[in-house]
mmCIF file of N, CA, C and O in Angstrom:
data_model
loop_
_atom_site.group_PDB
_atom_site.id
_atom_site.type_symbol
_atom_site.label_atom_id
_atom_site.label_comp_id
_atom_site.label_asym_id
_atom_site.label_seq_id
_atom_site.Cartn_x
_atom_site.Cartn_y
_atom_site.Cartn_z
ATOM 1 N N UNK A 1 3.304 -10.211 3.536
ATOM 2 C CA UNK A 1 3.094 -11.598 3.190
ATOM 3 C C UNK A 1 1.590 -11.839 3.249
ATOM 4 O O UNK A 1 0.925 -11.442 4.205
ATOM 5 N N UNK A 2 1.063 -12.506 2.220
ATOM 6 C CA UNK A 2 -0.377 -12.755 2.114
ATOM 7 C C UNK A 2 -0.595 -14.267 2.167
ATOM 8 O O UNK A 2 -0.039 -15.006 1.352
ATOM 9 N N UNK A 3 -1.370 -14.710 3.140
ATOM 10 C CA UNK A 3 -1.671 -16.127 3.317
ATOM 11 C C UNK A 3 -3.170 -16.318 3.129
ATOM 12 O O UNK A 3 -3.964 -15.825 3.923
ATOM 13 N N UNK A 4 -3.555 -16.991 2.056
ATOM 14 C CA UNK A 4 -4.964 -17.303 1.845
ATOM 15 C C UNK A 4 -5.144 -18.811 2.005
ATOM 16 O O UNK A 4 -4.247 -19.586 1.668
ATOM 17 N N UNK A 5 -6.300 -19.201 2.539
ATOM 18 C CA UNK A 5 -6.506 -20.624 2.836
ATOM 19 C C UNK A 5 -7.984 -20.970 2.877
ATOM 20 O O UNK A 5 -8.845 -20.105 3.012
ATOM 21 N N UNK A 6 -8.239 -22.247 2.770
ATOM 22 C CA UNK A 6 -9.572 -22.794 3.008
ATOM 23 C C UNK A 6 -9.406 -23.832 4.114
ATOM 24 O O UNK A 6 -8.654 -24.787 3.977
ATOM 25 N N UNK A 7 -10.106 -23.622 5.212
ATOM 26 C CA UNK A 7 -10.008 -24.489 6.374
ATOM 27 C C UNK A 7 -10.670 -25.835 6.134
ATOM 28 O O UNK A 7 -11.686 -25.940 5.472
ATOM 29 N N UNK A 8 -10.090 -26.858 6.729
ATOM 30 C CA UNK A 8 -10.718 -28.175 6.814
ATOM 31 C C UNK A 8 -11.744 -28.133 7.939
ATOM 32 O O UNK A 8 -11.633 -27.312 8.857
ATOM 33 N N UNK A 9 -12.739 -29.014 7.913
ATOM 34 C CA UNK A 9 -13.726 -29.043 9.008
ATOM 35 C C UNK A 9 -13.060 -29.393 10.350
ATOM 36 O O UNK A 9 -12.071 -30.122 10.390
ATOM 37 N N UNK A 10 -13.619 -28.864 11.427
ATOM 38 C CA UNK A 10 -13.129 -29.168 12.774
ATOM 39 C C UNK A 10 -12.054 -28.204 13.223
ATOM 40 O O UNK A 10 -11.439 -27.514 12.420
ATOM 41 N N UNK A 11 -11.815 -28.172 14.524
ATOM 42 C CA UNK A 11 -10.830 -27.240 15.085
ATOM 43 C C UNK A 11 -9.478 -27.906 15.290
ATOM 44 O O UNK A 11 -8.467 -27.394 14.865
ATOM 45 N N UNK A 12 -9.441 -29.031 15.962
ATOM 46 C CA UNK A 12 -8.212 -29.795 16.217
ATOM 47 C C UNK A 12 -7.063 -28.923 16.725
ATOM 48 O O UNK A 12 -5.919 -29.083 16.322
ATOM 49 N N UNK A 13 -7.386 -27.956 17.594
ATOM 50 C CA UNK A 13 -6.365 -27.087 18.169
ATOM 51 C C UNK A 13 -6.016 -25.874 17.323
ATOM 52 O O UNK A 13 -5.106 -25.123 17.660
ATOM 53 N N UNK A 14 -6.748 -25.673 16.236
ATOM 54 C CA UNK A 14 -6.440 -24.571 15.313
ATOM 55 C C UNK A 14 -6.521 -23.208 15.993
ATOM 56 O O UNK A 14 -5.606 -22.390 15.869
ATOM 57 N N UNK A 15 -7.616 -22.943 16.671
ATOM 58 C CA UNK A 15 -7.817 -21.619 17.277
ATOM 59 C C UNK A 15 -6.690 -21.270 18.245
ATOM 60 O O UNK A 15 -6.137 -20.179 18.199
ATOM 61 N N UNK A 16 -6.312 -22.216 19.091
ATOM 62 C CA UNK A 16 -5.244 -21.977 20.054
ATOM 63 C C UNK A 16 -3.919 -21.709 19.326
ATOM 64 O O UNK A 16 -3.182 -20.789 19.691
ATOM 65 N N UNK A 17 -3.614 -22.489 18.299
ATOM 66 C CA UNK A 17 -2.366 -22.296 17.567
ATOM 67 C C UNK A 17 -2.379 -20.966 16.811
ATOM 68 O O UNK A 17 -1.368 -20.266 16.779
ATOM 69 N N UNK A 18 -3.521 -20.603 16.225
ATOM 70 C CA UNK A 18 -3.612 -19.323 15.508
ATOM 71 C C UNK A 18 -3.339 -18.158 16.455
ATOM 72 O O UNK A 18 -2.603 -17.223 16.108
ATOM 73 N N UNK A 19 -3.896 -18.206 17.649
ATOM 74 C CA UNK A 19 -3.648 -17.159 18.640
ATOM 75 C C UNK A 19 -2.173 -17.106 19.020
ATOM 76 O O UNK A 19 -1.589 -16.034 19.147
ATOM 77 N N UNK A 20 -1.558 -18.271 19.171
ATOM 78 C CA UNK A 20 -0.132 -18.329 19.502
ATOM 79 C C UNK A 20 0.722 -17.768 18.372
ATOM 80 O O UNK A 20 1.706 -17.073 18.608
ATOM 81 N N UNK A 21 0.345 -18.041 17.111
ATOM 82 C CA UNK A 21 1.126 -17.536 15.982
ATOM 83 C C UNK A 21 1.053 -16.016 15.896
ATOM 84 O O UNK A 21 2.063 -15.372 15.592
ATOM 85 N N UNK A 22 -0.093 -15.432 16.199
ATOM 86 C CA UNK A 22 -0.214 -13.972 16.219
ATOM 87 C C UNK A 22 0.715 -13.405 17.293
ATOM 88 O O UNK A 22 1.464 -12.454 17.053
ATOM 89 N N UNK A 23 0.682 -13.997 18.472
ATOM 90 C CA UNK A 23 1.535 -13.568 19.585
ATOM 91 C C UNK A 23 3.018 -13.708 19.218
ATOM 92 O O UNK A 23 3.821 -12.806 19.461
ATOM 93 N N UNK A 24 3.374 -14.836 18.629
ATOM 94 C CA UNK A 24 4.765 -15.105 18.267
ATOM 95 C C UNK A 24 5.242 -14.164 17.157
ATOM 96 O O UNK A 24 6.347 -13.616 17.235
ATOM 97 N N UNK A 25 4.422 -13.965 16.135
ATOM 98 C CA UNK A 25 4.792 -13.067 15.038
ATOM 99 C C UNK A 25 5.029 -11.653 15.560
ATOM 100 O O UNK A 25 6.007 -10.993 15.178
ATOM 101 N N UNK A 26 4.145 -11.195 16.444
ATOM 102 C CA UNK A 26 4.254 -9.840 16.982
ATOM 103 C C UNK A 26 5.561 -9.626 17.738
ATOM 104 O O UNK A 26 6.045 -8.492 17.840
ATOM 105 N N UNK A 27 6.151 -10.692 18.248
ATOM 106 C CA UNK A 27 7.408 -10.599 18.994
ATOM 107 C C UNK A 27 8.637 -10.685 18.087
ATOM 108 O O UNK A 27 9.758 -10.484 18.564
ATOM 109 N N UNK A 28 8.438 -10.966 16.800
ATOM 110 C CA UNK A 28 9.563 -11.125 15.878
ATOM 111 C C UNK A 28 10.111 -9.768 15.449
ATOM 112 O O UNK A 28 9.342 -8.849 15.156
ATOM 113 N N UNK A 29 11.440 -9.636 15.371
ATOM 114 C CA UNK A 29 12.019 -8.398 14.844
ATOM 115 C C UNK A 29 11.517 -8.144 13.419
ATOM 116 O O UNK A 29 11.438 -9.062 12.609
ATOM 117 N N UNK A 30 11.120 -6.919 13.139
ATOM 118 C CA UNK A 30 10.669 -6.548 11.809
ATOM 119 C C UNK A 30 9.180 -6.704 11.579
ATOM 120 O O UNK A 30 8.680 -6.330 10.524
ATOM 121 N N UNK A 31 8.444 -7.236 12.548
ATOM 122 C CA UNK A 31 6.996 -7.370 12.399
ATOM 123 C C UNK A 31 6.351 -5.992 12.525
ATOM 124 O O UNK A 31 6.623 -5.251 13.466
ATOM 125 N N UNK A 32 5.469 -5.659 11.564
ATOM 126 C CA UNK A 32 4.827 -4.348 11.559
ATOM 127 C C UNK A 32 3.332 -4.395 11.835
ATOM 128 O O UNK A 32 2.745 -3.381 12.211
ATOM 129 N N UNK A 33 2.701 -5.544 11.637
ATOM 130 C CA UNK A 33 1.263 -5.638 11.885
ATOM 131 C C UNK A 33 0.636 -6.760 11.078
ATOM 132 O O UNK A 33 1.297 -7.404 10.264
ATOM 133 N N UNK A 34 -0.681 -6.964 11.323
ATOM 134 C CA UNK A 34 -1.383 -8.078 10.694
ATOM 135 C C UNK A 34 -2.870 -7.754 10.598
ATOM 136 O O UNK A 34 -3.431 -7.104 11.488
ATOM 137 N N UNK A 35 -3.488 -8.234 9.510
ATOM 138 C CA UNK A 35 -4.939 -8.145 9.326
ATOM 139 C C UNK A 35 -5.413 -9.520 8.885
ATOM 140 O O UNK A 35 -4.733 -10.192 8.105
ATOM 141 N N UNK A 36 -6.571 -9.944 9.390
ATOM 142 C CA UNK A 36 -7.048 -11.283 9.076
ATOM 143 C C UNK A 36 -8.567 -11.316 9.040
ATOM 144 O O UNK A 36 -9.230 -10.617 9.806
ATOM 145 N N UNK A 37 -9.107 -12.154 8.127
ATOM 146 C CA UNK A 37 -10.556 -12.341 8.031
ATOM 147 C C UNK A 37 -10.832 -13.753 7.528
ATOM 148 O O UNK A 37 -10.031 -14.319 6.784
ATOM 149 N N UNK A 38 -11.967 -14.325 7.967
ATOM 150 C CA UNK A 38 -12.363 -15.647 7.501
ATOM 151 C C UNK A 38 -13.869 -15.656 7.280
ATOM 152 O O UNK A 38 -14.631 -15.177 8.107
ATOM 153 N N UNK A 39 -14.287 -16.218 6.133
ATOM 154 C CA UNK A 39 -15.700 -16.325 5.798
ATOM 155 C C UNK A 39 -16.291 -17.586 6.410
ATOM 156 O O UNK A 39 -15.565 -18.495 6.818
ATOM 157 N N UNK A 40 -17.615 -17.651 6.441
ATOM 158 C CA UNK A 40 -18.313 -18.812 7.001
ATOM 159 C C UNK A 40 -17.984 -20.101 6.248
ATOM 160 O O UNK A 40 -17.986 -21.179 6.837
ATOM 161 N N UNK A 41 -17.699 -20.010 4.955
ATOM 162 C CA UNK A 41 -17.405 -21.207 4.165
ATOM 163 C C UNK A 41 -15.986 -21.733 4.367
ATOM 164 O O UNK A 41 -15.591 -22.718 3.749
ATOM 165 N N UNK A 42 -15.196 -21.069 5.232
ATOM 166 C CA UNK A 42 -13.857 -21.546 5.548
ATOM 167 C C UNK A 42 -12.737 -20.832 4.829
ATOM 168 O O UNK A 42 -11.568 -21.027 5.157
ATOM 169 N N UNK A 43 -13.060 -19.989 3.821
ATOM 170 C CA UNK A 43 -12.010 -19.244 3.138
ATOM 171 C C UNK A 43 -11.546 -18.101 4.021
ATOM 172 O O UNK A 43 -12.351 -17.369 4.586
ATOM 173 N N UNK A 44 -10.230 -17.949 4.138
ATOM 174 C CA UNK A 44 -9.681 -16.864 4.938
ATOM 175 C C UNK A 44 -8.443 -16.276 4.305
ATOM 176 O O UNK A 44 -7.809 -16.891 3.437
ATOM 177 N N UNK A 45 -8.111 -15.085 4.764
ATOM 178 C CA UNK A 45 -6.908 -14.419 4.284
ATOM 179 C C UNK A 45 -6.276 -13.662 5.444
ATOM 180 O O UNK A 45 -6.976 -13.026 6.233
ATOM 181 N N UNK A 46 -4.969 -13.783 5.554
ATOM 182 C CA UNK A 46 -4.209 -13.046 6.555
ATOM 183 C C UNK A 46 -3.094 -12.318 5.829
ATOM 184 O O UNK A 46 -2.364 -12.923 5.043
ATOM 185 N N UNK A 47 -2.989 -11.024 6.081
ATOM 186 C CA UNK A 47 -1.916 -10.223 5.522
ATOM 187 C C UNK A 47 -1.046 -9.786 6.692
ATOM 188 O O UNK A 47 -1.544 -9.177 7.640
ATOM 189 N N UNK A 48 0.222 -10.141 6.641
ATOM 190 C CA UNK A 48 1.156 -9.682 7.666
ATOM 191 C C UNK A 48 2.164 -8.748 7.013
ATOM 192 O O UNK A 48 2.563 -8.944 5.862
ATOM 193 N N UNK A 49 2.537 -7.721 7.740
ATOM 194 C CA UNK A 49 3.433 -6.684 7.238
ATOM 195 C C UNK A 49 4.766 -6.787 7.964
ATOM 196 O O UNK A 49 4.808 -6.910 9.197
ATOM 197 N N UNK A 50 5.836 -6.724 7.182
ATOM 198 C CA UNK A 50 7.191 -6.906 7.709
ATOM 199 C C UNK A 50 8.102 -5.803 7.184
ATOM 200 O O UNK A 50 7.897 -5.304 6.072
ATOM 201 N N UNK A 51 9.113 -5.476 7.941
ATOM 202 C CA UNK A 51 10.032 -4.401 7.580
ATOM 203 C C UNK A 51 10.955 -4.773 6.422
ATOM 204 O O UNK A 51 11.423 -3.897 5.703
ATOM 205 N N UNK A 52 11.212 -6.070 6.217
ATOM 206 C CA UNK A 52 12.164 -6.482 5.184
ATOM 207 C C UNK A 52 11.932 -7.941 4.800
ATOM 208 O O UNK A 52 11.284 -8.698 5.528
ATOM 209 N N UNK A 53 12.501 -8.323 3.678
ATOM 210 C CA UNK A 53 12.441 -9.715 3.246
ATOM 211 C C UNK A 53 13.191 -10.609 4.236
ATOM 212 O O UNK A 53 12.808 -11.753 4.463
ATOM 213 N N UNK A 54 14.236 -10.086 4.850
ATOM 214 C CA UNK A 54 14.975 -10.855 5.851
ATOM 215 C C UNK A 54 14.102 -11.162 7.063
ATOM 216 O O UNK A 54 14.159 -12.266 7.610
ATOM 217 N N UNK A 55 13.294 -10.198 7.476
ATOM 218 C CA UNK A 55 12.375 -10.425 8.600
ATOM 219 C C UNK A 55 11.371 -11.517 8.247
ATOM 220 O O UNK A 55 11.057 -12.380 9.078
ATOM 221 N N UNK A 56 10.879 -11.507 7.005
ATOM 222 C CA UNK A 56 9.949 -12.545 6.553
ATOM 223 C C UNK A 56 10.633 -13.899 6.568
ATOM 224 O O UNK A 56 10.064 -14.892 7.039
ATOM 225 N N UNK A 57 11.850 -13.970 6.087
ATOM 226 C CA UNK A 57 12.586 -15.243 6.066
ATOM 227 C C UNK A 57 12.774 -15.803 7.474
ATOM 228 O O UNK A 57 12.631 -17.005 7.687
ATOM 229 N N UNK A 58 13.109 -14.920 8.415
ATOM 230 C CA UNK A 58 13.269 -15.383 9.801
ATOM 231 C C UNK A 58 11.958 -15.920 10.358
ATOM 232 O O UNK A 58 11.940 -16.900 11.092
ATOM 233 N N UNK A 59 10.848 -15.275 10.017
ATOM 234 C CA UNK A 59 9.541 -15.738 10.471
ATOM 235 C C UNK A 59 9.212 -17.097 9.858
ATOM 236 O O UNK A 59 8.743 -18.006 10.529
ATOM 237 N N UNK A 60 9.480 -17.258 8.571
ATOM 238 C CA UNK A 60 9.142 -18.491 7.881
ATOM 239 C C UNK A 60 9.879 -19.701 8.445
ATOM 240 O O UNK A 60 9.382 -20.816 8.341
ATOM 241 N N UNK A 61 11.056 -19.495 9.032
ATOM 242 C CA UNK A 61 11.839 -20.624 9.561
ATOM 243 C C UNK A 61 11.856 -20.674 11.091
ATOM 244 O O UNK A 61 12.593 -21.466 11.676
ATOM 245 N N UNK A 62 11.020 -19.861 11.731
ATOM 246 C CA UNK A 62 10.894 -19.928 13.187
ATOM 247 C C UNK A 62 10.429 -21.337 13.573
ATOM 248 O O UNK A 62 9.474 -21.870 12.982
ATOM 249 N N UNK A 63 11.100 -21.958 14.532
ATOM 250 C CA UNK A 63 10.832 -23.360 14.885
ATOM 251 C C UNK A 63 9.363 -23.602 15.248
ATOM 252 O O UNK A 63 8.758 -24.580 14.791
ATOM 253 N N UNK A 64 8.784 -22.755 16.059
ATOM 254 C CA UNK A 64 7.386 -22.929 16.466
ATOM 255 C C UNK A 64 6.441 -22.718 15.276
ATOM 256 O O UNK A 64 5.442 -23.415 15.129
ATOM 257 N N UNK A 65 6.781 -21.779 14.416
ATOM 258 C CA UNK A 65 5.993 -21.532 13.216
ATOM 259 C C UNK A 65 6.074 -22.725 12.266
ATOM 260 O O UNK A 65 5.074 -23.094 11.635
ATOM 261 N N UNK A 66 7.233 -23.365 12.159
ATOM 262 C CA UNK A 66 7.380 -24.556 11.317
ATOM 263 C C UNK A 66 6.469 -25.686 11.785
ATOM 264 O O UNK A 66 5.879 -26.393 10.966
ATOM 265 N N UNK A 67 6.336 -25.857 13.095
ATOM 266 C CA UNK A 67 5.432 -26.869 13.645
ATOM 267 C C UNK A 67 3.994 -26.557 13.223
ATOM 268 O O UNK A 67 3.261 -27.444 12.795
ATOM 269 N N UNK A 68 3.599 -25.296 13.338
ATOM 270 C CA UNK A 68 2.245 -24.893 12.945
ATOM 271 C C UNK A 68 2.025 -25.108 11.450
ATOM 272 O O UNK A 68 0.944 -25.555 11.032
ATOM 273 N N UNK A 69 3.034 -24.820 10.642
ATOM 274 C CA UNK A 69 2.911 -25.023 9.201
ATOM 275 C C UNK A 69 2.659 -26.496 8.878
ATOM 276 O O UNK A 69 1.804 -26.822 8.049
ATOM 277 N N UNK A 70 3.389 -27.376 9.516
ATOM 278 C CA UNK A 70 3.219 -28.817 9.262
ATOM 279 C C UNK A 70 1.831 -29.293 9.680
ATOM 280 O O UNK A 70 1.196 -30.059 8.973
ATOM 281 N N UNK A 71 1.364 -28.827 10.831
ATOM 282 C CA UNK A 71 0.022 -29.193 11.286
ATOM 283 C C UNK A 71 -1.027 -28.655 10.316
ATOM 284 O O UNK A 71 -2.009 -29.338 10.006
ATOM 285 N N UNK A 72 -0.805 -27.457 9.801
ATOM 286 C CA UNK A 72 -1.722 -26.879 8.824
ATOM 287 C C UNK A 72 -1.811 -27.722 7.570
ATOM 288 O O UNK A 72 -2.897 -27.979 7.053
ATOM 289 N N UNK A 73 -0.675 -28.163 7.077
ATOM 290 C CA UNK A 73 -0.646 -28.996 5.867
ATOM 291 C C UNK A 73 -1.358 -30.323 6.086
ATOM 292 O O UNK A 73 -2.049 -30.820 5.196
ATOM 293 N N UNK A 74 -1.201 -30.911 7.271
ATOM 294 C CA UNK A 74 -1.778 -32.224 7.577
ATOM 295 C C UNK A 74 -3.259 -32.157 7.939
ATOM 296 O O UNK A 74 -4.010 -33.062 7.587
ATOM 297 N N UNK A 75 -3.677 -31.128 8.680
ATOM 298 C CA UNK A 75 -5.005 -31.191 9.293
ATOM 299 C C UNK A 75 -5.883 -29.960 9.116
ATOM 300 O O UNK A 75 -7.098 -30.095 9.027
ATOM 301 N N UNK A 76 -5.327 -28.762 9.093
ATOM 302 C CA UNK A 76 -6.162 -27.568 9.190
ATOM 303 C C UNK A 76 -6.610 -26.972 7.869
ATOM 304 O O UNK A 76 -7.596 -26.253 7.824
ATOM 305 N N UNK A 77 -5.879 -27.212 6.794
ATOM 306 C CA UNK A 77 -6.188 -26.547 5.531
ATOM 307 C C UNK A 77 -6.452 -27.537 4.412
ATOM 308 O O UNK A 77 -5.672 -28.452 4.188
ATOM 309 N N UNK A 78 -7.548 -27.313 3.688
ATOM 310 C CA UNK A 78 -7.804 -28.070 2.465
ATOM 311 C C UNK A 78 -6.860 -27.583 1.380
ATOM 312 O O UNK A 78 -6.371 -28.371 0.575
ATOM 313 N N UNK A 79 -6.649 -26.272 1.325
ATOM 314 C CA UNK A 79 -5.659 -25.689 0.425
ATOM 315 C C UNK A 79 -5.212 -24.347 0.979
ATOM 316 O O UNK A 79 -5.853 -23.785 1.859
ATOM 317 N N UNK A 80 -4.086 -23.869 0.491
ATOM 318 C CA UNK A 80 -3.556 -22.579 0.923
ATOM 319 C C UNK A 80 -2.576 -22.061 -0.120
ATOM 320 O O UNK A 80 -2.104 -22.807 -0.970
ATOM 321 N N UNK A 81 -2.295 -20.775 -0.027
ATOM 322 C CA UNK A 81 -1.299 -20.152 -0.886
ATOM 323 C C UNK A 81 -0.642 -19.023 -0.106
ATOM 324 O O UNK A 81 -1.307 -18.283 0.618
ATOM 325 N N UNK A 82 0.671 -18.901 -0.266
ATOM 326 C CA UNK A 82 1.443 -17.831 0.357
ATOM 327 C C UNK A 82 1.994 -16.951 -0.757
ATOM 328 O O UNK A 82 2.554 -17.460 -1.728
ATOM 329 N N UNK A 83 1.821 -15.656 -0.594
ATOM 330 C CA UNK A 83 2.378 -14.698 -1.537
ATOM 331 C C UNK A 83 3.230 -13.711 -0.755
ATOM 332 O O UNK A 83 2.789 -13.190 0.267
ATOM 333 N N UNK A 84 4.412 -13.456 -1.237
ATOM 334 C CA UNK A 84 5.270 -12.430 -0.637
ATOM 335 C C UNK A 84 5.253 -11.252 -1.596
ATOM 336 O O UNK A 84 5.591 -11.399 -2.770
ATOM 337 N N UNK A 85 4.811 -10.103 -1.090
ATOM 338 C CA UNK A 85 4.646 -8.927 -1.931
ATOM 339 C C UNK A 85 5.144 -7.690 -1.199
ATOM 340 O O UNK A 85 5.159 -7.643 0.033
ATOM 341 N N UNK A 86 5.505 -6.692 -1.967
ATOM 342 C CA UNK A 86 5.957 -5.424 -1.407
ATOM 343 C C UNK A 86 4.858 -4.389 -1.594
ATOM 344 O O UNK A 86 4.357 -4.191 -2.704
ATOM 345 N N UNK A 87 4.488 -3.712 -0.515
ATOM 346 C CA UNK A 87 3.500 -2.641 -0.582
ATOM 347 C C UNK A 87 4.240 -1.352 -0.912
ATOM 348 O O UNK A 87 5.108 -0.919 -0.158
ATOM 349 N N UNK A 88 3.911 -0.779 -2.032
ATOM 350 C CA UNK A 88 4.553 0.466 -2.463
ATOM 351 C C UNK A 88 3.851 1.697 -1.907
ATOM 352 O O UNK A 88 4.468 2.712 -1.645
ATOM 353 N N UNK A 89 2.514 1.579 -1.751
ATOM 354 C CA UNK A 89 1.739 2.706 -1.270
ATOM 355 C C UNK A 89 0.428 2.175 -0.715
ATOM 356 O O UNK A 89 -0.106 1.200 -1.223
ATOM 357 N N UNK A 90 -0.097 2.820 0.300
ATOM 358 C CA UNK A 90 -1.388 2.449 0.862
ATOM 359 C C UNK A 90 -2.155 3.719 1.244
ATOM 360 O O UNK A 90 -1.549 4.688 1.727
ATOM 361 N N UNK A 91 -3.449 3.712 0.989
ATOM 362 C CA UNK A 91 -4.282 4.841 1.376
ATOM 363 C C UNK A 91 -5.710 4.376 1.528
ATOM 364 O O UNK A 91 -6.060 3.282 1.092
ATOM 365 N N UNK A 92 -6.543 5.156 2.177
ATOM 366 C CA UNK A 92 -7.938 4.785 2.355
ATOM 367 C C UNK A 92 -8.650 5.732 3.294
ATOM 368 O O UNK A 92 -8.083 6.716 3.754
ATOM 369 N N UNK A 93 -9.872 5.385 3.573
ATOM 370 C CA UNK A 93 -10.702 6.141 4.496
ATOM 371 C C UNK A 93 -10.795 5.357 5.792
ATOM 372 O O UNK A 93 -11.178 4.179 5.792
ATOM 373 N N UNK A 94 -10.439 5.957 6.886
ATOM 374 C CA UNK A 94 -10.481 5.306 8.191
ATOM 375 C C UNK A 94 -11.326 6.144 9.139
ATOM 376 O O UNK A 94 -11.158 7.348 9.232
ATOM 377 N N UNK A 95 -12.263 5.510 9.805
ATOM 378 C CA UNK A 95 -13.101 6.229 10.760
ATOM 379 C C UNK A 95 -12.614 6.000 12.160
ATOM 380 O O UNK A 95 -11.983 5.089 12.483
#
């Protein structure tokens, strides 16, 4: 799942909630990992990896995650987009 966003100015509890969402996602069945980056201008992207579409669906409707989503829509994000995609192959150079 790919979540791209542009942050609104100010924190308003964002950092604490983001840390909690990472912790909560990691505890979900089917969670495989996550990568995240944010630029100085507020644009960010988080890619989370899941074992199945069912695992993603369970994450999307997790009660605590739903609260974070609503707060994001109201206060934390100027805009965002969610993409659900399947990784067929991955490779690269790792040091």
